[in-house]
Amino acid sequence: MTPRQTRLIQSLADTLPDRAIVTDRTDIAPWETDWRQRWHGTAPILFAPDSVAQVQAIVAAAGRERVPLVPQGGNTSMVGGATPPADGTAAILSLRRLNRIRSIDADAGLAIVEAGVILADLHAAAAAVGRRFPLTLGSRGSATIGGLVSTNAGGTQVLRWGTMRGLVAGVEAVLADGSLYDGLAALKKDNRGYDPNQLLIGAEGTLGIVTAATLRLAPAIASRAVGWIGLASPDDALRLLRRFQAAGDLVESFELLPAESLAAVLAHVPGARAPLAGEHRWHVLVEAVISDPDAPSPAQFIERVLVQAIAENMVEDATIAVNEAQAEAFWRIRDSISDAERATGPAAQHDISVPVEAMPRFLIEAAAACEARFPGTRASGFGHLGDGNVHFHVRAPRGADRATWLAEEAPVVTRFVDDLVVAAGGSISAEHGIGQMKLAELERLSPPPRMAMLRAIKQALDPHGIFNPGKLVALAPGAVAE
Amino acid sequence: MTPRQTRLIQSLADTLPDRAIVTDRTDIAPWETDWRQRWHGTAPILFAPDSVAQVQAIVAAAGRERVPLVPQGGNTSMVGGATPPADGTAAILSLRRLNRIRSIDADAGLAIVEAGVILADLHAAAAAVGRRFPLTLGSRGSATIGGLVSTNAGGTQVLRWGTMRGLVAGVEAVLADGSLYDGLAALKKDNRGYDPNQLLIGAEGTLGIVTAATLRLAPAIASRAVGWIGLASPDDALRLLRRFQAAGDLVESFELLPAESLAAVLAHVPGARAPLAGEHRWHVLVEAVISDPDAPSPAQFIERVLVQAIAENMVEDATIAVNEAQAEAFWRIRDSISDAERATGPAAQHDISVPVEAMPRFLIEAAAACEARFPGTRASGFGHLGDGNVHFHVRAPRGADRATWLAEEAPVVTRFVDDLVVAAGGSISAEHGIGQMKLAELERLSPPPRMAMLRAIKQALDPHGIFNPGKLVALAPGAVAE
């Protein structure tokens, strides 16, 4: 423990209950490493406050003693965003005990939720009042609201409901001097200058500690239909999506899969079956929902659009799940891709976006460019076509040694892919954020005016650099290790 | 002209064409005063660039010479946001010549539009490709895109489409050092840290000069229906709105009017007729639209909801316009309220918002509180109930002298109303912005942590204070004159 850290604990001993200051190595250890065991840090202190006032006291004292704080929720970052630095100079600030749902108003469609509430618990609370929170992702059993706000999380319903930015109606956060910013009021219109909420959403805990958020709830689903579609190209898939959207506002998910992703699932996931009998180069999973039980059924809606699309040769074949079990089976294929592809061998994975209209071409051309540049690799993207966001994987040549390839080849592949993304006007982080993993690439690829803005904002709101050091934006240019 | 201004012109003489530097007093005069003639300033120079490179050159030189720039579009600010300071130290930077629609893509539903494009021209361009830009307001014939972005403009379609923030998919802006920030790529998902676009939207030109924006287009309207509804209370109106929303996503406008607003229109607007035969304490204008010509008609949709609402005594009486002429007549009543109320006498006007659920109670209680505190006044609000945003007017006692009352009483009334708004968790500027008019009230009523954030952001991105001085946020506390 550094002298600064010792002084920090001493200065808080009278203010905080004992259980809010954890220094036992065994208790801290699980939180020093990310869930995928890729990032390892050291923190001699873990703060576990259970009130906003305690968070304020911790931040104020940390600011005085210049001890950096690494905010942490469910520790499910994909980019090392919640792992402390290795040098042991920081403290972890866990928000998990700040876990009350302060209010939930079905009529207004709003809930005020503290940072430590787990996403699945919010789903349950919303369902209990006949509503739903329309954002979900694989880590819903451990991801917390504070982390979801701070990473502007996405998922499979973004097409219809947007990312967290679209679902957050208000933010409460502790600022660098320990003061409390209260932006919780759910105002649909508010033109009192720069909106601090918009800055805090997606800031990865580098500008303030999000302690609560006001979230929008959607009507509960009365009925859903899930279809599986075989088609020849991503271009046809995008045209099909536009047809669905022109016909109504019912489509919540529209996930694109190449044949090789489906093949990987069929090969590695027990019990998985191909939804269609024939072979297709590309596949789409579509889900349509209705909230009004009296509205025409979403299955009829999907069918109506598909019949016309088949007649126009936009679609090769299609089926609609006949029951919930089959619908779940379709979704299980989509949700198993990452695991199945991992089982097929090592890959360089990229969470990227380009403008939606550019994605079909990007998928074809970037895959071809990768395979040409790195002989023996196989490249393809799958995911949220309607958001212009795919997970673009470049698999190692057959027989490559996993550890060697990931350590030596994958970073080169990643820089190549990132260059293609930038050339297409896209983003090297569509939904996972920057964290530690993409910091060097952000520095390398951001135009200087943009990077200067990010640095100026960070410097302005966290002048002593106490919030989540080494994540998202490095204050001094060149301080980032490759 | 100050020595700094003289040097500025000299330094730009070689770079800019002559017509981009205006110093003729007669040519500048119309732009030194806002359109309502409430704010008067002086600027010995007006820059009128017609390229982004020229804007960059002007900003870079102005930064070196420390000459503040007042960006201006259509000069239709409601809060003095585009009027130069009276001391003559600034220059006006008119963006009106930067008026190209760079691209318009009907399939993608996106247009890249320069700052000087007039809203009505964008409406026409979108219609020409079978789309529409779903934001409109009274000043559409002169308001420009740059101003609409910079003020996060609202209007009567916010209920369905959101404010400009929801319609802006990308922003291009010149920063304080003259560098160009290019955030035009329309990425639906992009988690590369703080989003500069979100900061520039609604910044009133105080952080950068918006030169272009990527805007979302909506499907063209296939058919619309407009209804007029009489009811007993704002509470019933909000319940009715929830019914409409639960029944489908068709309602684009839902405007609330008290009986006195309707009476003012009937008394002062030639040809205006009451849509309903009986007397009602409150009225609602509702508009529903469909984009798919094959969808059930919006009139049927309105009727279906109203029949049930009448059966439950939520609605007293209602009618649906039988043709476009009648629909236009209903809208003309709504659009004439401000003029009609002006004809009835002086009033203190407030563009305010509170959380939507709190608005019915606020309307009743705030009106009662005002009338009790200021005997002889009559207070009421009208407008965008579904956005939690009304225009709350407190009319002077009968016989009061207009000039005296506006100068002496109205400011006291405004502070009283603003206090009520803050107590209800609301915003003293829902859609008009802060500009010069609300600067003192923003300082008075903002919690210090929020105000400190605004100042820190301004200081970080405009360190020499060259962008729109004296608007939105004063850098030094206490520098604002009451």
PDB file of C-alpha atoms in Angstrom, chain A residues 105 107-110 151-155 158-160 163 165 175 179-182 185-196 198-204 206-207 242 245-249 291-292 294 304 353-357 384 386-389 422 425-434 442 445-447 449-450 452-458 460-461 472-473, chain B residues 105 107-110 151-155 158-160 163 165 175 179-182 185-196 198-204 206-207 242 245-249 291-292 294 304 353-357 384 386-389 422 425-434 442 445-447 449-450 452-458 460-461 472-473:
ATOM      1  CA  ASP A 105     -43.465   4.032 -12.531  1.00  0.00           C
ATOM      2  CA  ASP A 107     -47.547   4.697 -16.287  1.00  0.00           C
ATOM      3  CA  ALA A 108     -44.676   7.077 -16.945  1.00  0.00           C
ATOM      4  CA  GLY A 109     -42.513   4.218 -18.218  1.00  0.00           C
ATOM      5  CA  LEU A 110     -39.604   5.279 -16.021  1.00  0.00           C
ATOM      6  CA  THR A 151     -20.236   1.932 -21.559  1.00  0.00           C
ATOM      7  CA  ASN A 152     -23.332   3.007 -23.519  1.00  0.00           C
ATOM      8  CA  ALA A 153     -24.121  -0.689 -23.840  1.00  0.00           C
ATOM      9  CA  GLY A 154     -25.806  -2.166 -26.890  1.00  0.00           C
ATOM     10  CA  GLY A 155     -27.133  -5.670 -27.408  1.00  0.00           C
ATOM     11  CA  VAL A 158     -30.678  -1.629 -30.443  1.00  0.00           C
ATOM     12  CA  LEU A 159     -32.356  -1.665 -33.852  1.00  0.00           C
ATOM     13  CA  ARG A 160     -35.686  -0.753 -32.294  1.00  0.00           C
ATOM     14  CA  THR A 163     -28.270   1.838 -27.126  1.00  0.00           C
ATOM     15  CA  ARG A 165     -27.981   6.510 -24.656  1.00  0.00           C
ATOM     16  CA  LEU A 175     -17.885  14.531  -9.750  1.00  0.00           C
ATOM     17  CA  SER A 179     -19.931  17.016  -5.390  1.00  0.00           C
ATOM     18  CA  LEU A 180     -23.109  15.369  -6.620  1.00  0.00           C
ATOM     19  CA  TYR A 181     -24.461  16.085 -10.077  1.00  0.00           C
ATOM     20  CA  ASP A 182     -28.192  15.387 -10.126  1.00  0.00           C
ATOM     21  CA  ALA A 185     -35.197  14.397 -13.759  1.00  0.00           C
ATOM     22  CA  ALA A 186     -36.668  12.791 -16.866  1.00  0.00           C
ATOM     23  CA  LEU A 187     -37.159  15.882 -19.005  1.00  0.00           C
ATOM     24  CA  LYS A 188     -38.008  15.153 -22.600  1.00  0.00           C
ATOM     25  CA  LYS A 189     -37.003  18.676 -23.538  1.00  0.00           C
ATOM     26  CA  ASP A 190     -34.287  20.606 -21.721  1.00  0.00           C
ATOM     27  CA  ASN A 191     -32.145  23.202 -23.475  1.00  0.00           C
ATOM     28  CA  ARG A 192     -30.152  24.558 -20.573  1.00  0.00           C
ATOM     29  CA  GLY A 193     -26.829  24.253 -22.338  1.00  0.00           C
ATOM     30  CA  TYR A 194     -24.431  21.323 -22.681  1.00  0.00           C
ATOM     31  CA  ASP A 195     -26.039  18.144 -21.407  1.00  0.00           C
ATOM     32  CA  PRO A 196     -23.790  16.531 -18.761  1.00  0.00           C
ATOM     33  CA  GLN A 198     -24.684  12.850 -22.589  1.00  0.00           C
ATOM     34  CA  LEU A 199     -21.060  13.213 -21.506  1.00  0.00           C
ATOM     35  CA  LEU A 200     -21.341  10.731 -18.649  1.00  0.00           C
ATOM     36  CA  ILE A 201     -23.030   8.083 -20.804  1.00  0.00           C
ATOM     37  CA  GLY A 202     -20.246   6.080 -22.407  1.00  0.00           C
ATOM     38  CA  ALA A 203     -17.451   7.838 -20.473  1.00  0.00           C
ATOM     39  CA  GLU A 204     -16.313   4.515 -18.965  1.00  0.00           C
ATOM     40  CA  THR A 206     -13.412   8.531 -16.558  1.00  0.00           C
ATOM     41  CA  LEU A 207     -15.378  11.746 -15.905  1.00  0.00           C
ATOM     42  CA  ARG A 242     -35.641  -1.882 -45.277  1.00  0.00           C
ATOM     43  CA  GLN A 245     -39.024  -1.293 -41.606  1.00  0.00           C
ATOM     44  CA  ALA A 246     -41.170   0.270 -44.311  1.00  0.00           C
ATOM     45  CA  ALA A 247     -43.986  -2.144 -43.429  1.00  0.00           C
ATOM     46  CA  GLY A 248     -44.119  -1.210 -39.760  1.00  0.00           C
ATOM     47  CA  ASP A 249     -42.236  -0.625 -36.549  1.00  0.00           C
ATOM     48  CA  SER A 291     -47.276  -4.791 -27.396  1.00  0.00           C
ATOM     49  CA  ASP A 292     -50.971  -4.451 -28.125  1.00  0.00           C
ATOM     50  CA  ASP A 294     -55.280  -6.763 -30.318  1.00  0.00           C
ATOM     51  CA  ARG A 304     -46.436 -10.769 -45.456  1.00  0.00           C
ATOM     52  CA  SER A 353     -19.335  -0.409 -37.019  1.00  0.00           C
ATOM     53  CA  VAL A 354     -19.642   1.421 -40.316  1.00  0.00           C
ATOM     54  CA  PRO A 355     -22.599   3.390 -41.721  1.00  0.00           C
ATOM     55  CA  VAL A 356     -25.427   0.893 -42.192  1.00  0.00           C
ATOM     56  CA  GLU A 357     -25.570   1.295 -45.973  1.00  0.00           C
ATOM     57  CA  HIS A 384     -26.383  -6.454 -35.876  1.00  0.00           C
ATOM     58  CA  GLY A 386     -29.373  -2.974 -39.005  1.00  0.00           C
ATOM     59  CA  ASP A 387     -27.092  -1.114 -36.588  1.00  0.00           C
ATOM     60  CA  GLY A 388     -24.148  -1.220 -38.984  1.00  0.00           C
ATOM     61  CA  ASN A 389     -22.367  -3.212 -36.272  1.00  0.00           C
ATOM     62  CA  VAL A 422     -11.499   3.838 -40.571  1.00  0.00           C
ATOM     63  CA  GLY A 425     -15.817   5.907 -42.077  1.00  0.00           C
ATOM     64  CA  GLY A 426     -16.480   3.509 -39.232  1.00  0.00           C
ATOM     65  CA  SER A 427     -15.734   3.008 -35.550  1.00  0.00           C
ATOM     66  CA  ILE A 428     -13.200   0.584 -34.062  1.00  0.00           C
ATOM     67  CA  SER A 429     -15.488   0.212 -31.075  1.00  0.00           C
ATOM     68  CA  ALA A 430     -19.178  -0.089 -31.811  1.00  0.00           C
ATOM     69  CA  GLU A 431     -20.426  -1.313 -28.454  1.00  0.00           C
ATOM     70  CA  HIS A 432     -17.615  -2.630 -26.227  1.00  0.00           C
ATOM     71  CA  GLY A 433     -15.871   0.669 -25.567  1.00  0.00           C
ATOM     72  CA  ILE A 434     -12.158   1.481 -25.473  1.00  0.00           C
ATOM     73  CA  LEU A 442      -7.820   4.977 -30.555  1.00  0.00           C
ATOM     74  CA  LEU A 445      -6.504   6.282 -35.596  1.00  0.00           C
ATOM     75  CA  SER A 446      -8.366   9.297 -34.197  1.00  0.00           C
ATOM     76  CA  PRO A 447      -8.034  12.533 -36.164  1.00  0.00           C
ATOM     77  CA  PRO A 449      -9.069  17.458 -33.579  1.00  0.00           C
ATOM     78  CA  ARG A 450     -11.244  14.691 -32.136  1.00  0.00           C
ATOM     79  CA  ALA A 452      -7.784  16.926 -28.659  1.00  0.00           C
ATOM     80  CA  MET A 453     -11.441  17.376 -27.733  1.00  0.00           C
ATOM     81  CA  LEU A 454     -11.479  14.139 -25.732  1.00  0.00           C
ATOM     82  CA  ARG A 455      -8.324  15.128 -23.858  1.00  0.00           C
ATOM     83  CA  ALA A 456      -9.612  18.632 -23.154  1.00  0.00           C
ATOM     84  CA  ILE A 457     -12.878  17.252 -21.741  1.00  0.00           C
ATOM     85  CA  LYS A 458     -11.077  14.709 -19.568  1.00  0.00           C
ATOM     86  CA  ALA A 460     -11.504  19.759 -17.559  1.00  0.00           C
ATOM     87  CA  LEU A 461     -13.688  17.374 -15.566  1.00  0.00           C
ATOM     88  CA  LEU A 472     -10.328   5.503 -22.736  1.00  0.00           C
ATOM     89  CA  VAL A 473      -8.157   8.589 -22.973  1.00  0.00           C
TER      90      VAL A 473
ATOM     91  CA  ASP B 105     -29.951   9.300 -49.626  1.00  0.00           C
ATOM     92  CA  ASP B 107     -32.779   4.529 -48.956  1.00  0.00           C
ATOM     93  CA  ALA B 108     -30.505   5.215 -46.010  1.00  0.00           C
ATOM     94  CA  GLY B 109     -32.829   7.986 -44.817  1.00  0.00           C
ATOM     95  CA  LEU B 110     -29.916  10.395 -44.393  1.00  0.00           C
ATOM     96  CA  THR B 151     -30.154  25.145 -30.276  1.00  0.00           C
ATOM     97  CA  ASN B 152     -31.343  21.511 -30.246  1.00  0.00           C
ATOM     98  CA  ALA B 153     -34.585  22.812 -31.722  1.00  0.00           C
ATOM     99  CA  GLY B 154     -37.961  21.275 -30.930  1.00  0.00           C
ATOM    100  CA  GLY B 155     -41.328  21.983 -32.521  1.00  0.00           C
ATOM    101  CA  VAL B 158     -40.992  16.030 -30.931  1.00  0.00           C
ATOM    102  CA  LEU B 159     -43.481  13.600 -29.399  1.00  0.00           C
ATOM    103  CA  ARG B 160     -42.816  11.081 -32.161  1.00  0.00           C
ATOM    104  CA  THR B 163     -35.742  17.124 -30.821  1.00  0.00           C
ATOM    105  CA  ARG B 165     -30.651  15.653 -30.874  1.00  0.00           C
ATOM    106  CA  LEU B 175     -13.031  24.156 -33.346  1.00  0.00           C
ATOM    107  CA  SER B 179      -9.182  22.706 -36.898  1.00  0.00           C
ATOM    108  CA  LEU B 180     -12.066  20.761 -38.380  1.00  0.00           C
ATOM    109  CA  TYR B 181     -13.903  18.150 -36.354  1.00  0.00           C
ATOM    110  CA  ASP B 182     -15.517  15.661 -38.718  1.00  0.00           C
ATOM    111  CA  ALA B 185     -20.368   9.585 -40.390  1.00  0.00           C
ATOM    112  CA  ALA B 186     -23.801   8.270 -39.497  1.00  0.00           C
ATOM    113  CA  LEU B 187     -22.810   5.480 -37.127  1.00  0.00           C
ATOM    114  CA  LYS B 188     -25.694   3.987 -35.206  1.00  0.00           C
ATOM    115  CA  LYS B 189     -23.246   2.531 -32.718  1.00  0.00           C
ATOM    116  CA  ASP B 190     -19.962   4.175 -31.832  1.00  0.00           C
ATOM    117  CA  ASN B 191     -18.361   3.801 -28.405  1.00  0.00           C
ATOM    118  CA  ARG B 192     -15.076   5.588 -28.924  1.00  0.00           C
ATOM    119  CA  GLY B 193     -15.402   7.693 -25.811  1.00  0.00           C
ATOM    120  CA  TYR B 194     -17.149  10.996 -25.214  1.00  0.00           C
ATOM    121  CA  ASP B 195     -19.310  11.943 -28.160  1.00  0.00           C
ATOM    122  CA  PRO B 196     -18.367  15.445 -29.383  1.00  0.00           C
ATOM    123  CA  GLN B 198     -23.651  15.445 -28.322  1.00  0.00           C
ATOM    124  CA  LEU B 199     -21.720  18.396 -26.904  1.00  0.00           C
ATOM    125  CA  LEU B 200     -22.047  20.509 -30.045  1.00  0.00           C
ATOM    126  CA  ILE B 201     -25.807  19.911 -30.328  1.00  0.00           C
ATOM    127  CA  GLY B 202     -27.480  22.587 -28.223  1.00  0.00           C
ATOM    128  CA  ALA B 203     -24.228  24.432 -27.452  1.00  0.00           C
ATOM    129  CA  GLU B 204     -25.575  27.634 -29.041  1.00  0.00           C
ATOM    130  CA  THR B 206     -20.277  28.504 -27.765  1.00  0.00           C
ATOM    131  CA  LEU B 207     -18.000  25.483 -28.294  1.00  0.00           C
ATOM    132  CA  ARG B 242     -51.179   7.269 -22.910  1.00  0.00           C
ATOM    133  CA  GLN B 245     -49.568   5.633 -27.391  1.00  0.00           C
ATOM    134  CA  ALA B 246     -50.538   2.207 -26.092  1.00  0.00           C
ATOM    135  CA  ALA B 247     -52.687   1.677 -29.180  1.00  0.00           C
ATOM    136  CA  GLY B 248     -49.890   2.341 -31.666  1.00  0.00           C
ATOM    137  CA  ASP B 249     -47.052   4.574 -32.764  1.00  0.00           C
ATOM    138  CA  SER B 291     -46.406   6.139 -43.883  1.00  0.00           C
ATOM    139  CA  ASP B 292     -47.615   2.864 -45.343  1.00  0.00           C
ATOM    140  CA  ASP B 294     -51.876   0.077 -47.010  1.00  0.00           C
ATOM    141  CA  ARG B 304     -61.152   3.801 -32.047  1.00  0.00           C
ATOM    142  CA  SER B 353     -40.622  21.780 -19.096  1.00  0.00           C
ATOM    143  CA  VAL B 354     -41.220  19.406 -16.195  1.00  0.00           C
ATOM    144  CA  PRO B 355     -41.350  15.593 -16.191  1.00  0.00           C
ATOM    145  CA  VAL B 356     -44.335  14.621 -18.340  1.00  0.00           C
ATOM    146  CA  GLU B 357     -46.242  12.991 -15.476  1.00  0.00           C
ATOM    147  CA  HIS B 384     -46.598  20.068 -26.074  1.00  0.00           C
ATOM    148  CA  GLY B 386     -46.586  14.833 -24.296  1.00  0.00           C
ATOM    149  CA  ASP B 387     -43.119  16.372 -24.132  1.00  0.00           C
ATOM    150  CA  GLY B 388     -43.733  17.861 -20.693  1.00  0.00           C
ATOM    151  CA  ASN B 389     -43.210  21.239 -22.351  1.00  0.00           C
ATOM    152  CA  VAL B 422     -37.170  24.231 -10.476  1.00  0.00           C
ATOM    153  CA  GLY B 425     -37.685  19.289 -11.152  1.00  0.00           C
ATOM    154  CA  GLY B 426     -38.061  21.057 -14.467  1.00  0.00           C
ATOM    155  CA  SER B 427     -36.125  23.178 -16.925  1.00  0.00           C
ATOM    156  CA  ILE B 428     -36.398  26.944 -17.389  1.00  0.00           C
ATOM    157  CA  SER B 429     -35.621  26.435 -21.072  1.00  0.00           C
ATOM    158  CA  ALA B 430     -37.328  23.530 -22.749  1.00  0.00           C
ATOM    159  CA  GLU B 431     -36.683  24.400 -26.371  1.00  0.00           C
ATOM    160  CA  HIS B 432     -35.619  28.021 -26.860  1.00  0.00           C
ATOM    161  CA  GLY B 433     -32.206  27.788 -25.206  1.00  0.00           C
ATOM    162  CA  ILE B 434     -30.456  30.226 -22.860  1.00  0.00           C
ATOM    163  CA  LEU B 442     -29.481  29.886 -15.391  1.00  0.00           C
ATOM    164  CA  LEU B 445     -31.000  28.434 -10.457  1.00  0.00           C
ATOM    165  CA  SER B 446     -28.420  25.863 -11.524  1.00  0.00           C
ATOM    166  CA  PRO B 447     -26.979  23.694  -8.761  1.00  0.00           C
ATOM    167  CA  PRO B 449     -22.009  21.114  -9.589  1.00  0.00           C
ATOM    168  CA  ARG B 450     -23.909  21.434 -12.860  1.00  0.00           C
ATOM    169  CA  ALA B 452     -19.213  24.078 -12.678  1.00  0.00           C
ATOM    170  CA  MET B 453     -19.372  21.357 -15.321  1.00  0.00           C
ATOM    171  CA  LEU B 454     -20.736  23.771 -17.926  1.00  0.00           C
ATOM    172  CA  ARG B 455     -17.979  26.284 -17.170  1.00  0.00           C
ATOM    173  CA  ALA B 456     -15.259  23.642 -17.231  1.00  0.00           C
ATOM    174  CA  ILE B 457     -16.434  22.387 -20.619  1.00  0.00           C
ATOM    175  CA  LYS B 458     -16.609  25.888 -22.076  1.00  0.00           C
ATOM    176  CA  ALA B 460     -11.710  23.507 -22.076  1.00  0.00           C
ATOM    177  CA  LEU B 461     -13.008  23.824 -25.627  1.00  0.00           C
ATOM    178  CA  LEU B 472     -25.267  30.372 -22.453  1.00  0.00           C
ATOM    179  CA  VAL B 473     -22.432  30.281 -19.966  1.00  0.00           C
TER     180      VAL B 473
END
